[in-house]
Coordinates of C-alpha atoms in Angstrom, one line a residue:
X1 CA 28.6 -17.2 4.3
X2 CA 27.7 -20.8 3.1
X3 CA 24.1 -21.9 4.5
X4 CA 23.6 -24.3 1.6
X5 CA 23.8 -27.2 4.2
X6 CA 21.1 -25.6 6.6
X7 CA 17.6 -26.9 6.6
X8 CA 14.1 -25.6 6.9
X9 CA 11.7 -27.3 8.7
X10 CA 8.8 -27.9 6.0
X11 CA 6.1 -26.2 9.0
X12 CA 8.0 -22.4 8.4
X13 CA 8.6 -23.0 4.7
X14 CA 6.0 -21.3 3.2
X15 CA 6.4 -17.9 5.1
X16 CA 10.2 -18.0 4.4
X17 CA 8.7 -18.2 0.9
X18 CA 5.9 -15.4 1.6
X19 CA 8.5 -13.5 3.9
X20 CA 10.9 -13.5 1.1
X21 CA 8.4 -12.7 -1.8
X22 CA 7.4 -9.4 0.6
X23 CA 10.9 -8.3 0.9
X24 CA 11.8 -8.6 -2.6
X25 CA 8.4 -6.7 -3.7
X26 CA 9.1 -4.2 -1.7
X27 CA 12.6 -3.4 -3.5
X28 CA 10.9 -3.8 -6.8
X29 CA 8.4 -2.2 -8.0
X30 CA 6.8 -3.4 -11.3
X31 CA 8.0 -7.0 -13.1
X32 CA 7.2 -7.9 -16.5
X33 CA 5.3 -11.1 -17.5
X34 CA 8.7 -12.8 -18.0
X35 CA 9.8 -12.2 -14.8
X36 CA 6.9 -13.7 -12.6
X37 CA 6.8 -16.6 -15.2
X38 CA 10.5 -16.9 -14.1
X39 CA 10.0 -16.9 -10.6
X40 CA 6.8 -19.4 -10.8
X41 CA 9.1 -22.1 -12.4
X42 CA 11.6 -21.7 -9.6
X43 CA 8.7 -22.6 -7.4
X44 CA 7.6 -25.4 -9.6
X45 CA 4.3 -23.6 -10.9
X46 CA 3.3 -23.8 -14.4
X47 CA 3.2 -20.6 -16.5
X48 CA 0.0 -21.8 -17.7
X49 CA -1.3 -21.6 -14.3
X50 CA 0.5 -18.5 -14.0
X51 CA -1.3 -17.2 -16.9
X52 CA -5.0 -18.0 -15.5
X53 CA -4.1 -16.4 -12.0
X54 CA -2.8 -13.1 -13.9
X55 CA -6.6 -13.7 -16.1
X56 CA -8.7 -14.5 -12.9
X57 CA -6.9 -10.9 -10.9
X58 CA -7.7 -8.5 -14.0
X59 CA -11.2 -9.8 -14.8
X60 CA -12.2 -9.3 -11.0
X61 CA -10.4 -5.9 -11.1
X62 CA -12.4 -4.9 -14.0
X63 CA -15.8 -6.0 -12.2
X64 CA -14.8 -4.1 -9.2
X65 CA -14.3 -0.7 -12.0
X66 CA -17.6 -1.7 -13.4
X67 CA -19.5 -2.3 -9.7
X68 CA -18.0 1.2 -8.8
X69 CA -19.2 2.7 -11.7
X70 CA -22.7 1.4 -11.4
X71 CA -23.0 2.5 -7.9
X72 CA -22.0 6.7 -8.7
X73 CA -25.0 6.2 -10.9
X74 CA -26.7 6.6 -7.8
X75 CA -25.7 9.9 -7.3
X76 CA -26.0 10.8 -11.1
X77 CA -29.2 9.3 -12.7
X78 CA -32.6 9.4 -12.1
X79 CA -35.0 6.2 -11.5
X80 CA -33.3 4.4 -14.3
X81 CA -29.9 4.8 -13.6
X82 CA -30.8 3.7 -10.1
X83 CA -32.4 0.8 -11.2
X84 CA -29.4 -0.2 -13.6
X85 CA -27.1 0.3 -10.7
X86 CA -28.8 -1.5 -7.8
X87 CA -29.5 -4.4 -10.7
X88 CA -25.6 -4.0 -11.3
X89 CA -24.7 -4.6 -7.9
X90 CA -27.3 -7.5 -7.5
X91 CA -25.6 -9.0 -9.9
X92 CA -22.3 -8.5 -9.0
X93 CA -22.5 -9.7 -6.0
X94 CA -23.6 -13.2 -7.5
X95 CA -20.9 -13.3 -10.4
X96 CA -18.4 -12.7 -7.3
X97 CA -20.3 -15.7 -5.1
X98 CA -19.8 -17.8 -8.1
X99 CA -16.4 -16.8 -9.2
X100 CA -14.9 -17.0 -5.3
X101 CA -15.7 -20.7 -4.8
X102 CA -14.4 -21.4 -8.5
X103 CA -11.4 -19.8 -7.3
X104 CA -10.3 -21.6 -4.9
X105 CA -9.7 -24.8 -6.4
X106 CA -7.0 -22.8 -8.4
X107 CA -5.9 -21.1 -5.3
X108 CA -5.4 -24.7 -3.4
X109 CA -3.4 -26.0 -6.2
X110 CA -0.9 -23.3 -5.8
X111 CA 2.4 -23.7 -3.8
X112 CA 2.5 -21.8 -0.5
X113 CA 5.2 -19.6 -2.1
X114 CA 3.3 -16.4 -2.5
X115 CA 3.9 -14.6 -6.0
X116 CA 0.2 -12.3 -4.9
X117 CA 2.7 -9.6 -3.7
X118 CA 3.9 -8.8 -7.5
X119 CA 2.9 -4.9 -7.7
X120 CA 2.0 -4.6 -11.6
X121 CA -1.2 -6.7 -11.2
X122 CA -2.2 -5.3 -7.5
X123 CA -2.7 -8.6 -6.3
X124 CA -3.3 -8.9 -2.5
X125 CA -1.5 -11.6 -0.5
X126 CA -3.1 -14.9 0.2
X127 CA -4.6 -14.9 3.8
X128 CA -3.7 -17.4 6.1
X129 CA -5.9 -21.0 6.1
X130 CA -8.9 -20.8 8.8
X131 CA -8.3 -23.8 11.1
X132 CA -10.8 -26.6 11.0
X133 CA -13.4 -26.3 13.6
X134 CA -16.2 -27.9 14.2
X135 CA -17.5 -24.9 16.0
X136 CA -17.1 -22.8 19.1
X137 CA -19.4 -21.1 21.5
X138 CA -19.5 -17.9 22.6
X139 CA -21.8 -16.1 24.9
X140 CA -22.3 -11.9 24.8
X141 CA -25.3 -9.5 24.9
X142 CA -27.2 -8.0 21.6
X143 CA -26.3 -4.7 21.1
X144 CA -27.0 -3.8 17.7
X145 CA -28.4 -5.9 14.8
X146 CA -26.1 -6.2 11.4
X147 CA -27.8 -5.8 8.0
X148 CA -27.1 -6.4 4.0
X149 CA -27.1 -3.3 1.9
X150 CA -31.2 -4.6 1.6
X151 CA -31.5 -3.3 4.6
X152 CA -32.3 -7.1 5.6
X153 CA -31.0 -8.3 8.8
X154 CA -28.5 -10.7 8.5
X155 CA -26.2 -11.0 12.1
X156 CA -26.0 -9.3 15.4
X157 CA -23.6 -6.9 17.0
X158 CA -22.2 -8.1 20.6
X159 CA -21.2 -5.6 23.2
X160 CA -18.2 -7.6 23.4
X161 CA -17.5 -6.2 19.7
X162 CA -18.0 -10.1 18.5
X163 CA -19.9 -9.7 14.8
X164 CA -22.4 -12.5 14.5
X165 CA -23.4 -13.3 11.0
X166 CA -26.4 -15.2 9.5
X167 CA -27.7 -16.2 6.1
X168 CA -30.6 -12.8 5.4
X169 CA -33.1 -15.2 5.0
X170 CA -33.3 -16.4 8.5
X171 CA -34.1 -13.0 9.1
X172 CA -37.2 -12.7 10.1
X173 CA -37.2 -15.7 12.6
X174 CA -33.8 -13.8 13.9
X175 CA -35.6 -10.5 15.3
X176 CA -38.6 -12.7 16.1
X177 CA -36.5 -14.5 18.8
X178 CA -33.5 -12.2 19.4
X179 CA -33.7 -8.4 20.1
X180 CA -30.9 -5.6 21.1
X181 CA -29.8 -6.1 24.8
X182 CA -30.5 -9.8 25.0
X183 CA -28.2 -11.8 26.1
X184 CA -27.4 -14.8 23.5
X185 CA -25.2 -17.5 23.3
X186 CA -23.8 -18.6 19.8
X187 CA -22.6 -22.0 18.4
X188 CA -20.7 -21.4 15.1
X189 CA -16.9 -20.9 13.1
X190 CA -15.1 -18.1 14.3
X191 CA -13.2 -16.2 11.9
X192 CA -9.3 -14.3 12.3
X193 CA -9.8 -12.3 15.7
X194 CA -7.9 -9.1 14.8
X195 CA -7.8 -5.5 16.2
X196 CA -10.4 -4.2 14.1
X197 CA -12.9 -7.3 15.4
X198 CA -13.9 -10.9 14.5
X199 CA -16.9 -12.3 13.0
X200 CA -18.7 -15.8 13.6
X201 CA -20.5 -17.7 11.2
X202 CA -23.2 -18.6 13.3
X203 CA -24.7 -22.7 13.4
X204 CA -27.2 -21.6 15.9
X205 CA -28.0 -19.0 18.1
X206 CA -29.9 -19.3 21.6
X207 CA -31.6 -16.4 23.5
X208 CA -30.2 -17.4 26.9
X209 CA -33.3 -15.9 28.7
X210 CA -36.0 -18.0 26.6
X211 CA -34.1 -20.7 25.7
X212 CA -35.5 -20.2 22.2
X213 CA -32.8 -21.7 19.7
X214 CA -32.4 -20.8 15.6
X215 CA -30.2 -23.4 14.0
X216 CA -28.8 -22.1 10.5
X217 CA -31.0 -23.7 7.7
X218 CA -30.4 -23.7 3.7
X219 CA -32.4 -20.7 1.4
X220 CA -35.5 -22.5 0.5
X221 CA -35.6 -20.0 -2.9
X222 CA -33.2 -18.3 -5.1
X223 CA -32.4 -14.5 -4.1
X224 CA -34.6 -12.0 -5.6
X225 CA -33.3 -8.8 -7.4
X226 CA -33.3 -5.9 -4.8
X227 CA -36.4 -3.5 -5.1
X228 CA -36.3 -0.1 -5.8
X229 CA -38.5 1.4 -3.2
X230 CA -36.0 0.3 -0.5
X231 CA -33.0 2.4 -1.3
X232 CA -32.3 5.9 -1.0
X233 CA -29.5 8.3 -1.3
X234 CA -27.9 8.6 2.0
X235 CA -25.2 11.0 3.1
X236 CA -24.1 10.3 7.3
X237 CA -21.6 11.2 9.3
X238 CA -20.2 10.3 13.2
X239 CA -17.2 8.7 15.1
X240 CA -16.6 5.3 14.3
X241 CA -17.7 2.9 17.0
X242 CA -17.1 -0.5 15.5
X243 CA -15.0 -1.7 12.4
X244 CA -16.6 -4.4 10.6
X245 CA -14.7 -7.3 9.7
X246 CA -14.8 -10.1 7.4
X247 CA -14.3 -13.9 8.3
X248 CA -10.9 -13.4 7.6
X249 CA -10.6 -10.2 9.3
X250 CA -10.6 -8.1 6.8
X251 CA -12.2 -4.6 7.0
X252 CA -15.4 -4.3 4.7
X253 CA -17.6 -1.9 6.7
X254 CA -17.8 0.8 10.0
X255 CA -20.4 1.9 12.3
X256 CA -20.6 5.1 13.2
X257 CA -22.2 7.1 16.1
X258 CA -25.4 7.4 15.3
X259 CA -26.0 3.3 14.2
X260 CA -25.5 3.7 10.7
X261 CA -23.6 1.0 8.9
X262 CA -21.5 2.1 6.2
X263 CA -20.5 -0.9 3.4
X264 CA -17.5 -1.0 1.2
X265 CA -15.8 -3.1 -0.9
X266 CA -12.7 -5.1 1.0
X267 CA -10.2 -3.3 -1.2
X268 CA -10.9 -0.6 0.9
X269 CA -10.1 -2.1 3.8
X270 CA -6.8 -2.4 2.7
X271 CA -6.4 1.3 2.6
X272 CA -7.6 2.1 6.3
X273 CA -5.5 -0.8 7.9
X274 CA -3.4 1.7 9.2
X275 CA -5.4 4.7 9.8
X276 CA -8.5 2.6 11.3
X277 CA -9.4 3.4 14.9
X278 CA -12.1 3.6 17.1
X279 CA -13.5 7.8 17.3
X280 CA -11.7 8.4 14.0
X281 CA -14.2 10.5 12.1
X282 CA -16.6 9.4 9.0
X283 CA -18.3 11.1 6.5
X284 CA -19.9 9.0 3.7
X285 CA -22.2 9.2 1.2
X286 CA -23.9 6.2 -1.1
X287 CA -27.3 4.8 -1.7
X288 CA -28.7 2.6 1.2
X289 CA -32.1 1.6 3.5
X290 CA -33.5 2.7 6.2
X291 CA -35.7 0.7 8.2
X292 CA -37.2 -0.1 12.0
X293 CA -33.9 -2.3 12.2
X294 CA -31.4 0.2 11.7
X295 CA -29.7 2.6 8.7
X296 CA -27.5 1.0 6.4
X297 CA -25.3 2.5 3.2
X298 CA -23.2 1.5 0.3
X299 CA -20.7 3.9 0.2
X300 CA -19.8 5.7 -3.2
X301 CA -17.6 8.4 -1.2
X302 CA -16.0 8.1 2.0
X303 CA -13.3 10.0 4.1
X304 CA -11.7 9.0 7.3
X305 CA -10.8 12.1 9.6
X306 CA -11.1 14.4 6.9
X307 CA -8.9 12.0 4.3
X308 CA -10.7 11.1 1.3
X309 CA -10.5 7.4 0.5
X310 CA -10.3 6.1 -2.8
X311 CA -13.0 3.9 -3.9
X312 CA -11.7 2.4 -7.0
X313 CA -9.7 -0.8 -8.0
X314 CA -6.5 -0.3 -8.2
X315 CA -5.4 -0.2 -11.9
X316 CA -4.3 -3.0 -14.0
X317 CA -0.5 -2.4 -15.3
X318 CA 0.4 -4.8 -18.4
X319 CA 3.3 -6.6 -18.7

C-alpha cells in the first residue's frame, strides 16, 4: 500500500518516531556503532553527537558500578570502608547534580526521534517534557515526614499519597512549623501523577491551622560531607505502603509498614514497574539513620515478595 502521500501532523510526530524506535528495538536486540550512526543521520543527528550521547550513557553507567560498589562496603568494611563509602556516595551524588544539568543542553538539542531505546548501551527512553507551570496548589493532611539518606528531613508525606518535597536545608524551620496530622496547603510544580504516586516541588507550604507559611529559599552554604556517627547498618522488612516517586514519576524509593524509608537508585525503579504494588512485601538491607523524624536506608540488597532485585547498572555492551 502506497502512504507516501499521507501526512503527519508535526504535534504526533515525535511519538510516531518514539513509537517506531520501540517497535523496532523490540525485534532487535543488540546494534553495532554503525548502525545507530546510520539511523542518527536519517534523523538528521550528527554522529558526533551521537558519539558524546553513547560517552555521556557509559561514564554515568560506570559511576552507578562504582556508587554500588562503595555502598556494599558498608556491609564489608570496618570504620574506614564506611567512611570511604558514605564519602563515595556524597560525592556521587554531586558529580550526578552536576553532570544532569550539563546534560540537558545535549539532550534539548536532540530530535524528538528517540534512538535511547538501542539495547547495547541500556539507555532508558527520554521521559516526556513537564509542562510549564507556574505552580499549583494542593491541600492534604501530614502524614509522615520524607527524609534524605542523612536522615535530614527534606518533604512530607500526604494521606492523600501526594509526596511533598523541599530543599534539606529548610529542614529545621519545616518540623518547626509543620508536624504529622496537620493539615497543609502547598503552592509548588507538580510532577508526572502516575500509579505509583506524584511528587510536588514545593514554593511554599502553609499550615492551614496556624497560618504559618515557609516559602522555599536558596542554601545559604555549600553541603557538608555526611558524618559518620549518623549512619548505621540497617536490615527492615514490612508491606509496602507507599512507592516513592520522582518528579517525573519514576520509582526511587518505598515505605514500608513500619515507617521506614527504603532509597534506591532510579534504575531500580525500572525493574519493579511491573511488579510494584501496594502490600507487596520488602526485605532490605543497606546502611541508613535513624532519628526522632523517622528510619531511613540506602538499600544495598533488596527483594520484592521474595524476588531478589538486582542492584547494579546494567552492563555496558561495545559496539
Amino acid at each position: 500500500m502506497n502512504n507516501s502521500k499521507v501526512r503527519i501532523p508535526k504535534e504526533i510526530a515525535p511519538d510516531v518516531f518514539a513509537l517506531a524506535a520501540q517497535l523496532y528495538a523490540q525485534e532487535n536486540q543488540d546494534y553495532s556503532l554503525e548502525e545507530i550512526m546510520q539511523a542518527g543521520a536519517e534523523v538528521q543527528i550528527p554522529p558526533e553527537v551521537i558519539q558524546q550521547a553513547i560517552q555521556q550513557i557509559q561514564a554515568k553507567q560506570i559511576r552507578d558500578r562504582d556508587r554500588q560498589r562503595k555502598l556494599k562496603l558498608i556491609l564489608t568494611s570496618g570504620g574506614i570502608g564506611v567512611a570511604i563509602a558514605l564519602f563515595g556516595f556524597w560525592t556521587y551524588n554531586t558529580v550526578v547534580s552536576n553532570a544532569t544539568s550539563s546534560g540537558r543542553s545535549l539532550e534539548a538539542n536532540l530530535p524528538s526521534a528517540n534512538l535511547a531505546n538501542a539495547s547495547p548501551l541500556d539507555i532508558p527512553p527520554a521521559p516526556p517534557e513537564l509542562p510549564p507551570t507556574a505552580g499549583t496548589t494542593f491541600t492534604g493532611e501530614g502524614k509522615q515526614y520524607l527524609l534524605n539518606p542523612e536522615g535530614k528531613v527534606d518533604g512530607l508525606l500526604l494521606n492523600n499519597g501526594l509526596q511533598v518535597k523541599f530543599p534539606p536545608q529548610m529542614a529545621d524551620s519545616l518540623v518547626r512549623i509543620i508536624t504529622p496530622n496537620t493539615k497543609v496547603s502547598i503552592f509548588g510544580n507538580p510532577g508526572f501523577s502516575t500509579r505509583f504516586g506524584q511528587e510536588v516541588r514545593a514554593k511554599s507550604i502553609t499550615n492551614s491551622q496556624t497560618g504559618q507559611t515557609l516559602v522555599e529559599q536558596p542554601p545559604t552554604t555549600a553541603p557538608q560531607p555526611p558524618s559518620l556517627s549518623n549512619y548505621s547498618i540497617l536490615s527492615v522488612q514490612g508491606t509496602v505502603q507507599n512507592w516513592l516517586v520522582g518528579h517525573r514519576g519514576e520509582i526511587n524509593g518505598v515505605i514500608i509498614s513500619n515507617g521506614t524509608i527504603v532509597k534506591f537508585p532510579p534504575h531500580v525503579g525500572e525493574q519493579l514497574t511491573s511488579m510494584a504494588n501496594i502490600k507487596n512485601t520488602i526485605q532490605a538491607k543497606g546502611f541508613g539513620t535513624r532519628n526522632r523524624y523517622g528510619q531511613i536506608l540506602e538499600a544495598t540488597a533488596l527483594s520484592v515478595n521474595g524476588q531478589s532485585v538486582s542492584l547494579q547498572p546494567k552492563a555496558i555492551t561495545e559496539p
